[in-house]
Amino acid sequence: MNFDVFKNRVSISKENMYREFFQENRNRIKIKKAPVAVKNLIKISEATLALSNKKGFSAMSMRDLSTEAGLSVGALYSYFSSKDELIEMIQQQSMRVATRVLVDQLTGIDDPHFKLKQAIYAHLYLSEIMHTWFYFSYMETKNLTKKVQKRAIELELFTEKIFTDIIEQGKQDRIFRDVNEELVAAMIKAILQDWYLKRWKYEMRNVSVEQYARFLIDLVELYLKP
Amino acid sequence: MNFDVFKNRVSISKENMYREFFQENRNRIKIKKAPVAVKNLIKISEATLALSNKKGFSAMSMRDLSTEAGLSVGALYSYFSSKDELIEMIQQQSMRVATRVLVDQLTGIDDPHFKLKQAIYAHLYLSEIMHTWFYFSYMETKNLTKKVQKRAIELELFTEKIFTDIIEQGKQDRIFRDVNEELVAAMIKAILQDWYLKRWKYEMRNVSVEQYARFLIDLVELYLKP
DNA sequence: GTCTATATCTGGATAGAC
DNA sequence: GTCTATCCAGATATAGAC
């Protein structure tokens, strides 16, 4: 599966993404007109992601954010009631979309070889589309409230378990050899994450996301071959 | 090579580490008596690492640090002249020790198989000993000054190149097959880093550092086998 | 060398005009 | 719904006693 095919399949348009963001946080957001709210949530979130990913969320001041988003500080507080709430909303939206897309892309697939491949593609392509969100989540998780931290850890383990289960299945079907599936799954996750954590490196070397996916799939298939 | 053997070989005692820290920053540090300075640098650095790794360096206030280190705020400023200088000193010390140990452990080794193994052991064991430093470096790099950020990237590329070179050598000697050594080296780095970035996970599952090293070595050797 | 007290400023957050 | 002006808590950093 190449990247463009995936993009069409999941159709995570900016508008859809932020419409959902708005719907999910309707109660907290003071602005009631959807078109206005969505338009500004885009500006606010993108500014937050840009500034945080550059120098860290807690180093980003509300004045910084106000300038970058093109909204006054006062207006910002119509969309969230504290910096903590803002970081939490962004984190949650990122986790919501990620979970849904991954589950969607894999339901109905049974063959472990194929499912493994699809899982790797889905993770990588998704992280490519949502790069700033994923990077933000990874780097800022430790700054979140305990409750949200816990959910982030659950997501890490949930996505890892997708791989553990596939490998387990493949072992039972005797198409994969007997390996420590937890270590293999952890290894896959680490490599998937490196793609969005060290994007500068892969960009510098002109490694495409398809090439990276291909490499990882080959590696894992080779390791699992009986 | 097991972990204990490594620990003895490199002998990074806390005292040595911080004596060097003091020597390297003599000009900036107002306190002149080595024993006093070293004792307090230990307290300051360990407190900084603990607090930063928990909630981020920029979220750590000087009052927090003062409490955790058991020194007054005024006293802290005898050891550095600003928060930025503190983060920079810590980062530099971490990079200095890491570079030296890795180079030391590998000079004189020629056989690519053996060198590859040793490089993996050295990286992992070192990150185990200096866990808090490595975690700090990874997470805080983007908050450093441009100059220090550049050096951190250089170190990433330098340590990666250790692996690229080994693989290159092995390919020439026809003991490794023809692979994209940049991708393999990047993959190794990602897995090495995951060990200290997700320690909670490996601890939870009782994975020992030796076991993790063994896994990674097997994976790479299998992938490189002609 | 270390402390307490304090100067100074920046940050998050809000009130109220428009 | 958005802006400007402002409050004040808490931040970094320093001065000066001990």
Short mmCIF file of C-alpha atoms (C1' of nucleotides) in Angstrom, two decimals:
data_model
loop_
_atom_site.label_atom_id
_atom_site.label_comp_id
_atom_site.label_asym_id
_atom_site.label_seq_id
_atom_site.Cartn_x
_atom_site.Cartn_y
_atom_site.Cartn_z
CA MET A 1 0.00 0.00 0.00
CA ASN A 2 1.50 3.33 -0.92
CA PHE A 3 1.09 6.55 0.96
CA ASP A 4 -1.35 8.23 -1.41
CA VAL A 5 -3.71 5.28 -1.36
CA PHE A 6 -3.70 5.40 2.42
CA LYS A 7 -4.35 9.12 2.50
CA ASN A 8 -7.44 8.68 0.38
CA ARG A 9 -8.67 5.76 2.42
CA VAL A 10 -8.51 7.41 5.80
CA SER A 11 -9.42 10.90 4.57
CA ILE A 12 -8.31 12.79 7.63
CA SER A 13 -8.93 16.25 6.27
CA LYS A 14 -8.04 19.18 8.43
CA GLU A 15 -11.69 20.20 8.54
CA ASN A 16 -12.94 16.78 9.65
CA MET A 17 -10.26 16.57 12.25
CA TYR A 18 -11.10 19.90 13.83
CA ARG A 19 -14.84 19.52 13.49
CA GLU A 20 -14.49 16.45 15.65
CA PHE A 21 -12.20 18.36 17.97
CA PHE A 22 -14.92 20.97 18.37
CA GLN A 23 -17.75 18.47 18.86
CA GLU A 24 -15.86 16.55 21.48
CA ASN A 25 -15.13 19.69 23.48
CA ARG A 26 -18.35 21.60 22.94
CA ASN A 27 -19.04 21.83 26.65
CA ARG A 28 -15.72 23.44 27.47
CA ILE A 29 -15.56 25.82 24.53
CA LYS A 30 -17.42 29.08 25.01
CA ILE A 31 -17.77 29.82 21.31
CA LYS A 32 -20.92 28.21 19.99
CA LYS A 33 -20.90 28.81 16.24
CA ALA A 34 -19.20 25.84 14.67
CA PRO A 35 -17.65 27.55 11.62
CA VAL A 36 -15.99 30.22 13.76
CA ALA A 37 -14.88 27.79 16.41
CA VAL A 38 -13.43 25.31 13.94
CA LYS A 39 -11.56 28.01 12.07
CA ASN A 40 -9.96 29.26 15.27
CA LEU A 41 -9.29 25.84 16.73
CA ILE A 42 -7.23 25.15 13.64
CA LYS A 43 -5.21 28.29 14.20
CA ILE A 44 -4.80 27.65 17.92
CA SER A 45 -3.86 23.99 17.65
CA GLU A 46 -1.47 24.45 14.79
CA ALA A 47 0.23 27.30 16.59
CA THR A 48 0.44 25.25 19.77
CA LEU A 49 1.93 22.28 17.96
CA ALA A 50 4.41 24.44 16.09
CA LEU A 51 5.63 26.32 19.15
CA SER A 52 5.65 23.30 21.47
CA ASN A 53 7.46 21.10 19.05
CA LYS A 54 10.05 23.81 18.64
CA LYS A 55 10.76 24.71 22.24
CA GLY A 56 8.39 22.76 24.47
CA PHE A 57 4.85 23.37 25.63
CA SER A 58 5.70 24.78 29.02
CA ALA A 59 8.17 27.22 27.47
CA MET A 60 5.45 28.49 25.20
CA SER A 61 3.76 31.51 26.77
CA MET A 62 0.20 32.57 26.13
CA ARG A 63 1.58 35.69 24.50
CA ASP A 64 3.65 33.56 22.15
CA LEU A 65 0.60 31.55 21.31
CA SER A 66 -1.51 34.64 20.82
CA THR A 67 0.97 36.04 18.31
CA GLU A 68 1.46 32.78 16.44
CA ALA A 69 -2.25 32.00 16.27
CA GLY A 70 -3.24 35.54 15.37
CA LEU A 71 -5.79 35.79 18.18
CA SER A 72 -5.69 37.92 21.29
CA VAL A 73 -4.90 36.29 24.63
CA GLY A 74 -8.42 37.00 25.77
CA ALA A 75 -9.90 35.26 22.75
CA LEU A 76 -7.76 32.19 23.38
CA TYR A 77 -9.43 31.73 26.73
CA SER A 78 -12.77 31.37 25.00
CA TYR A 79 -11.51 28.08 23.62
CA PHE A 80 -10.00 26.62 26.75
CA SER A 81 -9.89 27.62 30.39
CA SER A 82 -6.24 26.93 31.11
CA LYS A 83 -3.02 25.90 29.43
CA ASP A 84 -3.45 22.48 31.00
CA GLU A 85 -6.84 22.08 29.40
CA LEU A 86 -5.40 23.03 26.03
CA ILE A 87 -2.63 20.45 26.16
CA GLU A 88 -5.12 17.86 27.30
CA MET A 89 -7.57 18.55 24.46
CA ILE A 90 -4.84 18.30 21.87
CA GLN A 91 -3.48 15.09 23.35
CA GLN A 92 -6.94 13.54 23.47
CA GLN A 93 -7.78 14.44 19.89
CA SER A 94 -4.55 12.92 18.71
CA MET A 95 -5.22 9.70 20.60
CA ARG A 96 -8.82 9.53 19.45
CA VAL A 97 -7.96 9.77 15.77
CA ALA A 98 -4.99 7.45 16.02
CA THR A 99 -6.95 4.74 17.78
CA ARG A 100 -9.85 4.89 15.36
CA VAL A 101 -7.75 4.86 12.21
CA LEU A 102 -5.59 1.97 13.35
CA VAL A 103 -8.53 -0.14 14.39
CA ASP A 104 -10.41 0.68 11.18
CA GLN A 105 -7.51 -0.25 8.97
CA LEU A 106 -7.03 -3.66 10.53
CA THR A 107 -10.46 -5.06 11.25
CA GLY A 108 -11.35 -7.91 8.99
CA ILE A 109 -7.80 -8.86 8.13
CA ASP A 110 -6.83 -12.34 9.28
CA ASP A 111 -3.68 -13.45 7.49
CA PRO A 112 -0.80 -12.60 9.87
CA HIS A 113 1.65 -11.75 7.08
CA PHE A 114 -0.76 -9.34 5.50
CA LYS A 115 -2.02 -7.94 8.76
CA LEU A 116 1.53 -7.29 9.96
CA LYS A 117 2.29 -5.40 6.79
CA GLN A 118 -0.89 -3.38 6.98
CA ALA A 119 -0.30 -2.54 10.61
CA ILE A 120 3.15 -1.20 9.85
CA TYR A 121 1.92 0.80 6.89
CA ALA A 122 -1.01 2.20 8.84
CA HIS A 123 1.16 3.29 11.76
CA LEU A 124 3.80 4.90 9.62
CA TYR A 125 1.48 6.62 7.20
CA LEU A 126 -0.68 7.87 10.00
CA SER A 127 2.32 9.31 11.80
CA GLU A 128 3.31 10.95 8.55
CA ILE A 129 -0.04 12.67 8.19
CA MET A 130 -0.23 13.57 11.85
CA HIS A 131 3.43 14.18 12.38
CA THR A 132 3.17 17.28 14.55
CA TRP A 133 0.53 15.63 16.76
CA PHE A 134 2.51 12.48 17.30
CA TYR A 135 5.71 14.32 18.02
CA PHE A 136 3.87 16.53 20.47
CA SER A 137 2.31 13.56 22.23
CA TYR A 138 5.58 11.78 22.61
CA MET A 139 7.48 14.76 23.93
CA GLU A 140 4.83 16.25 26.15
CA THR A 141 3.29 13.18 27.74
CA LYS A 142 5.31 13.56 30.90
CA ASN A 143 3.98 17.09 31.32
CA LEU A 144 0.34 16.02 31.28
CA THR A 145 -1.90 15.36 34.22
CA LYS A 146 -1.64 11.88 35.73
CA LYS A 147 -4.98 10.90 34.25
CA VAL A 148 -4.01 11.76 30.70
CA GLN A 149 -0.55 10.27 31.17
CA LYS A 150 -2.18 7.02 32.06
CA ARG A 151 -4.23 7.09 28.87
CA ALA A 152 -1.13 7.77 26.82
CA ILE A 153 0.56 4.74 28.29
CA GLU A 154 -2.53 2.66 27.61
CA LEU A 155 -2.43 3.75 23.98
CA GLU A 156 1.23 2.82 23.70
CA LEU A 157 0.45 -0.61 25.09
CA PHE A 158 -2.68 -0.97 23.00
CA THR A 159 -0.90 -0.27 19.72
CA GLU A 160 1.91 -2.52 20.77
CA LYS A 161 -0.55 -5.27 21.52
CA ILE A 162 -1.79 -5.11 17.95
CA PHE A 163 1.62 -6.40 16.96
CA THR A 164 1.94 -8.86 19.81
CA ASP A 165 -1.36 -10.41 18.80
CA ILE A 166 -0.44 -10.68 15.14
CA ILE A 167 2.82 -12.40 15.98
CA GLU A 168 1.11 -14.69 18.44
CA GLN A 169 -1.39 -15.66 15.76
CA GLY A 170 1.37 -16.25 13.24
CA LYS A 171 3.16 -18.49 15.70
CA GLN A 172 0.05 -20.56 16.24
CA ASP A 173 -0.41 -20.87 12.50
CA ARG A 174 3.22 -22.00 12.24
CA ILE A 175 4.03 -19.33 9.71
CA PHE A 176 6.22 -17.42 12.18
CA ARG A 177 8.94 -19.01 14.24
CA ASP A 178 8.95 -19.03 18.01
CA VAL A 179 10.12 -15.61 19.13
CA ASN A 180 9.62 -13.36 22.13
CA GLU A 181 6.67 -11.47 20.70
CA GLU A 182 6.75 -8.76 23.35
CA LEU A 183 10.30 -7.82 22.45
CA VAL A 184 9.57 -7.93 18.74
CA ALA A 185 6.50 -5.76 19.18
CA ALA A 186 8.43 -3.28 21.31
CA MET A 187 11.13 -3.18 18.67
CA ILE A 188 8.60 -2.48 15.92
CA LYS A 189 7.09 0.33 17.98
CA ALA A 190 10.50 1.87 18.59
CA ILE A 191 11.26 1.91 14.88
CA LEU A 192 7.84 3.27 14.00
CA GLN A 193 8.31 6.06 16.51
CA ASP A 194 11.78 6.88 15.31
CA TRP A 195 10.24 7.84 12.00
CA TYR A 196 8.39 10.78 13.47
CA LEU A 197 10.86 11.55 16.24
CA LYS A 198 13.85 11.91 13.91
CA ARG A 199 12.21 13.19 10.85
CA TRP A 200 15.03 15.67 10.27
CA LYS A 201 17.39 12.73 9.79
CA TYR A 202 15.30 10.85 7.29
CA GLU A 203 14.46 14.01 5.41
CA MET A 204 18.13 14.92 5.24
CA ARG A 205 18.83 11.53 3.68
CA ASN A 206 15.85 11.57 1.37
CA VAL A 207 14.37 8.42 2.83
CA SER A 208 10.71 8.21 1.83
CA VAL A 209 8.06 6.85 4.13
CA GLU A 210 7.40 3.99 1.71
CA GLN A 211 11.07 3.07 1.70
CA TYR A 212 11.14 3.14 5.48
CA ALA A 213 8.03 0.98 5.68
CA ARG A 214 9.52 -1.49 3.22
CA PHE A 215 12.69 -1.71 5.27
CA LEU A 216 10.84 -2.37 8.51
CA ILE A 217 8.56 -4.97 6.95
CA ASP A 218 11.52 -6.82 5.46
CA LEU A 219 13.33 -6.75 8.75
CA VAL A 220 10.42 -8.13 10.71
CA GLU A 221 9.48 -10.75 8.14
CA LEU A 222 13.06 -11.96 8.03
CA TYR A 223 13.22 -12.18 11.79
CA LEU A 224 9.96 -14.09 12.01
CA LYS A 225 10.66 -16.55 9.19
CA PRO A 226 10.64 -20.11 10.55
CA MET B 1 30.01 -9.08 27.94
CA ASN B 2 27.70 -8.78 30.89
CA PHE B 3 26.69 -5.60 32.62
CA ASP B 4 28.86 -5.99 35.71
CA VAL B 5 32.01 -6.55 33.68
CA PHE B 6 31.24 -3.39 31.76
CA LYS B 7 30.64 -1.38 34.89
CA ASN B 8 34.05 -2.32 36.22
CA ARG B 9 35.76 -1.61 32.95
CA VAL B 10 34.47 1.89 32.47
CA SER B 11 34.42 2.80 36.15
CA ILE B 12 32.20 5.85 35.87
CA SER B 13 31.97 6.52 39.56
CA LYS B 14 29.81 9.36 40.66
CA GLU B 15 32.86 11.10 42.09
CA ASN B 16 34.90 10.85 38.90
CA MET B 17 31.99 12.04 36.87
CA TYR B 18 31.42 15.13 38.94
CA ARG B 19 35.07 15.89 39.49
CA GLU B 20 35.33 16.17 35.73
CA PHE B 21 32.16 18.21 35.67
CA PHE B 22 33.77 20.63 38.11
CA GLN B 23 37.11 20.82 36.29
CA GLU B 24 35.47 21.49 32.96
CA ASN B 25 33.41 24.35 34.37
CA ARG B 26 35.90 25.85 36.82
CA ASN B 27 35.76 29.23 35.16
CA ARG B 28 32.00 29.53 35.48
CA ILE B 29 31.65 28.14 38.98
CA LYS B 30 32.25 30.65 41.77
CA ILE B 31 33.04 28.03 44.40
CA LYS B 32 36.73 27.22 44.31
CA LYS B 33 37.21 24.39 46.80
CA ALA B 34 36.90 21.16 44.84
CA PRO B 35 35.46 18.93 47.60
CA VAL B 36 32.68 21.38 48.41
CA ALA B 37 31.93 22.11 44.80
CA VAL B 38 31.83 18.46 43.77
CA LYS B 39 29.58 17.54 46.65
CA ASN B 40 27.09 20.23 45.72
CA LEU B 41 27.30 19.66 41.99
CA ILE B 42 26.18 16.11 42.68
CA LYS B 43 23.19 17.37 44.63
CA ILE B 44 22.33 20.01 42.05
CA SER B 45 22.67 17.80 39.01
CA GLU B 46 20.83 14.87 40.47
CA ALA B 47 18.01 17.11 41.58
CA THR B 48 17.87 18.74 38.16
CA LEU B 49 17.77 15.40 36.39
CA ALA B 50 15.12 14.04 38.71
CA LEU B 51 12.82 17.04 38.43
CA SER B 52 13.33 17.58 34.71
CA ASN B 53 12.78 13.97 33.84
CA LYS B 54 9.59 14.05 35.81
CA LYS B 55 7.98 17.21 34.52
CA GLY B 56 10.41 18.93 32.17
CA PHE B 57 13.29 21.31 32.70
CA SER B 58 11.42 24.48 31.91
CA ALA B 59 8.63 23.53 34.30
CA MET B 60 11.19 23.12 37.08
CA SER B 61 11.49 26.33 39.08
CA MET B 62 14.56 27.44 40.99
CA ARG B 63 12.60 27.03 44.19
CA ASP B 64 11.79 23.44 43.26
CA LEU B 65 15.44 22.84 42.56
CA SER B 66 16.50 24.52 45.77
CA THR B 67 14.23 22.28 47.81
CA GLU B 68 15.15 19.08 45.99
CA ALA B 69 18.89 19.79 46.09
CA GLY B 70 18.88 20.98 49.69
CA LEU B 71 20.62 24.24 48.88
CA SER B 72 19.28 27.77 48.99
CA VAL B 73 18.43 29.53 45.76
CA GLY B 74 21.28 31.96 46.38
CA ALA B 75 23.76 29.13 46.76
CA LEU B 76 22.62 27.56 43.50
CA TYR B 77 23.67 30.69 41.65
CA SER B 78 27.21 30.18 42.85
CA TYR B 79 27.33 27.12 40.61
CA PHE B 80 25.80 28.56 37.48
CA SER B 81 24.70 31.97 36.37
CA SER B 82 21.39 31.04 34.77
CA LYS B 83 19.05 28.16 34.21
CA ASP B 84 20.25 28.04 30.63
CA GLU B 85 23.82 27.64 31.74
CA LEU B 86 22.83 24.81 34.05
CA ILE B 87 21.07 22.82 31.35
CA GLU B 88 23.98 23.39 29.05
CA MET B 89 26.57 22.16 31.57
CA ILE B 90 24.60 19.01 32.23
CA GLN B 91 24.10 18.31 28.55
CA GLN B 92 27.78 18.82 27.81
CA GLN B 93 28.92 16.56 30.61
CA SER B 94 26.64 13.83 29.41
CA MET B 95 27.93 14.12 25.86
CA ARG B 96 31.55 14.26 26.99
CA VAL B 97 31.36 11.05 29.00
CA ALA B 98 29.28 9.22 26.41
CA THR B 99 31.65 10.05 23.58
CA ARG B 100 34.73 9.07 25.52
CA VAL B 101 33.39 5.77 26.79
CA LEU B 102 32.10 4.67 23.42
CA VAL B 103 35.32 5.51 21.64
CA ASP B 104 37.40 3.86 24.38
CA GLN B 105 35.41 0.67 24.28
CA LEU B 106 35.78 0.22 20.54
CA THR B 107 39.28 1.29 19.62
CA GLY B 108 41.46 -1.61 18.65
CA ILE B 109 38.61 -3.91 17.67
CA ASP B 110 38.64 -4.89 14.01
CA ASP B 111 36.41 -7.90 13.49
CA PRO B 112 33.03 -6.50 12.39
CA HIS B 113 31.00 -9.20 14.13
CA PHE B 114 32.72 -8.62 17.42
CA LYS B 115 32.84 -4.87 17.05
CA LEU B 116 29.12 -4.74 16.30
CA LYS B 117 28.38 -6.72 19.41
CA GLN B 118 30.63 -4.60 21.56
CA ALA B 119 29.15 -1.40 20.21
CA ILE B 120 25.66 -2.54 21.09
CA TYR B 121 26.70 -3.66 24.55
CA ALA B 122 28.61 -0.45 25.20
CA HIS B 123 25.70 1.77 24.15
CA LEU B 124 23.13 -0.11 26.13
CA TYR B 125 25.16 -0.56 29.26
CA LEU B 126 26.25 3.04 29.20
CA SER B 127 22.67 4.21 28.87
CA GLU B 128 21.81 1.97 31.78
CA ILE B 129 24.46 3.54 34.01
CA MET B 130 23.67 7.06 32.82
CA HIS B 131 19.98 6.57 32.39
CA THR B 132 18.83 9.89 33.83
CA TRP B 133 21.40 11.81 31.78
CA PHE B 134 20.46 10.15 28.53
CA TYR B 135 16.77 10.57 29.09
CA PHE B 136 17.33 14.20 29.95
CA SER B 137 19.41 14.79 26.83
CA TYR B 138 16.86 13.22 24.56
CA MET B 139 13.90 15.08 25.98
CA GLU B 140 15.49 18.47 26.53
CA THR B 141 17.61 18.86 23.42
CA LYS B 142 15.03 20.99 21.69
CA ASN B 143 15.06 23.42 24.63
CA LEU B 144 18.78 24.06 24.42
CA THR B 145 20.54 26.90 22.68
CA LYS B 146 21.11 26.47 18.97
CA LYS B 147 24.81 25.87 19.52
CA VAL B 148 24.30 23.02 21.96
CA GLN B 149 21.46 21.59 19.88
CA LYS B 150 23.85 21.35 16.99
CA ARG B 151 26.31 19.43 19.11
CA ALA B 152 23.63 17.02 20.23
CA ILE B 153 22.75 16.28 16.62
CA GLU B 154 26.40 15.77 15.84
CA LEU B 155 26.64 13.25 18.65
CA GLU B 156 23.60 11.38 17.38
CA LEU B 157 25.16 11.20 13.94
CA PHE B 158 28.57 10.33 15.34
CA THR B 159 27.31 7.38 17.34
CA GLU B 160 25.23 6.28 14.41
CA LYS B 161 28.25 6.43 12.18
CA ILE B 162 30.02 3.97 14.46
CA PHE B 163 27.46 1.44 13.28
CA THR B 164 27.43 2.55 9.68
CA ASP B 165 31.20 2.08 9.54
CA ILE B 166 31.10 -1.36 11.11
CA ILE B 167 28.47 -2.53 8.64
CA GLU B 168 30.37 -0.99 5.76
CA GLN B 169 33.49 -2.85 6.85
CA GLY B 170 31.58 -6.10 7.18
CA LYS B 171 30.19 -5.69 3.70
CA GLN B 172 33.66 -5.19 2.26
CA ASP B 173 34.89 -8.26 4.09
CA ARG B 174 31.92 -10.19 2.64
CA ILE B 175 30.76 -11.30 6.05
CA PHE B 176 27.66 -9.10 5.92
CA ARG B 177 25.28 -9.03 3.00
CA ASP B 178 24.58 -5.94 0.96
CA VAL B 179 22.17 -3.81 2.97
CA ASN B 180 21.36 -0.12 3.32
CA GLU B 181 23.75 0.52 6.18
CA GLU B 182 22.30 3.93 6.97
CA LEU B 183 18.88 2.47 7.59
CA VAL B 184 20.27 -0.40 9.61
CA ALA B 185 22.33 1.96 11.75
CA ALA B 186 19.34 4.24 12.28
CA MET B 187 17.28 1.23 13.30
CA ILE B 188 19.90 0.12 15.80
CA LYS B 189 20.01 3.60 17.30
CA ALA B 190 16.23 3.70 17.60
CA ILE B 191 16.20 0.41 19.49
CA LEU B 192 19.10 1.44 21.71
CA GLN B 193 17.30 4.64 22.59
CA ASP B 194 14.03 2.89 23.27
CA TRP B 195 15.75 1.11 26.11
CA TYR B 196 16.24 4.28 28.09
CA LEU B 197 13.20 6.13 26.80
CA LYS B 198 10.73 3.41 27.79
CA ARG B 199 12.39 1.99 30.81
CA TRP B 200 9.08 1.73 32.61
CA LYS B 201 7.94 -0.77 30.02
CA TYR B 202 10.95 -3.02 30.18
CA GLU B 203 11.04 -2.85 33.94
CA MET B 204 7.37 -3.77 34.11
CA ARG B 205 8.10 -6.85 32.01
CA ASN B 206 11.28 -7.76 33.83
CA VAL B 207 13.42 -7.52 30.73
CA SER B 208 17.06 -7.25 31.77
CA VAL B 209 19.54 -5.12 29.90
CA GLU B 210 21.52 -8.23 28.96
CA GLN B 211 18.43 -9.85 27.53
CA TYR B 212 17.64 -6.73 25.55
CA ALA B 213 21.19 -6.56 24.24
CA ARG B 214 21.07 -10.21 23.25
CA PHE B 215 17.82 -9.65 21.38
CA LEU B 216 19.15 -6.69 19.45
CA ILE B 217 22.39 -8.43 18.56
CA ASP B 218 20.53 -11.48 17.29
CA LEU B 219 18.21 -9.31 15.25
CA VAL B 220 21.01 -7.40 13.59
CA GLU B 221 23.20 -10.42 12.99
CA LEU B 222 20.31 -12.23 11.38
CA TYR B 223 19.54 -9.28 9.18
CA LEU B 224 23.15 -8.92 8.07
CA LYS B 225 23.81 -12.60 7.42
CA PRO B 226 24.74 -13.13 3.75
"C1'" DG C 1 30.27 29.48 50.91
"C1'" DT C 2 25.66 29.77 52.15
"C1'" DC C 3 21.63 31.93 53.60
"C1'" DT C 4 17.54 35.21 53.73
"C1'" DA C 5 15.32 38.85 51.86
"C1'" DT C 6 14.14 41.29 48.04
"C1'" DA C 7 14.18 43.57 43.37
"C1'" DT C 8 12.38 42.95 39.02
"C1'" DC C 9 9.93 40.94 35.57
"C1'" DT C 10 7.23 37.53 33.08
"C1'" DG C 11 3.58 34.31 33.16
"C1'" DG C 12 -1.26 32.82 33.28
"C1'" DA C 13 -5.61 34.41 33.71
"C1'" DT C 14 -9.65 37.80 33.84
"C1'" DA C 15 -12.68 42.05 33.47
"C1'" DG C 16 -15.02 44.83 30.79
"C1'" DA C 17 -15.18 47.78 26.47
"C1'" DC C 18 -16.51 47.20 21.88
"C1'" DG D 1 -16.84 36.82 19.69
"C1'" DT D 2 -12.71 39.46 20.17
"C1'" DC D 3 -9.75 42.90 21.98
"C1'" DT D 4 -7.06 45.82 25.38
"C1'" DA D 5 -5.69 46.61 29.78
"C1'" DT D 6 -4.57 44.88 33.98
"C1'" DC D 7 -4.17 41.87 38.13
"C1'" DC D 8 -1.15 39.27 40.81
"C1'" DA D 9 1.21 34.88 41.62
"C1'" DG D 10 5.27 33.04 40.91
"C1'" DA D 11 9.47 33.16 38.19
"C1'" DT D 12 14.59 34.32 37.76
"C1'" DA D 13 18.21 36.55 39.60
"C1'" DT D 14 20.85 39.48 42.99
"C1'" DA D 15 22.38 41.98 47.33
"C1'" DG D 16 24.21 41.81 51.40
"C1'" DA D 17 24.30 39.65 56.15
"C1'" DC D 18 26.51 35.97 58.34
#
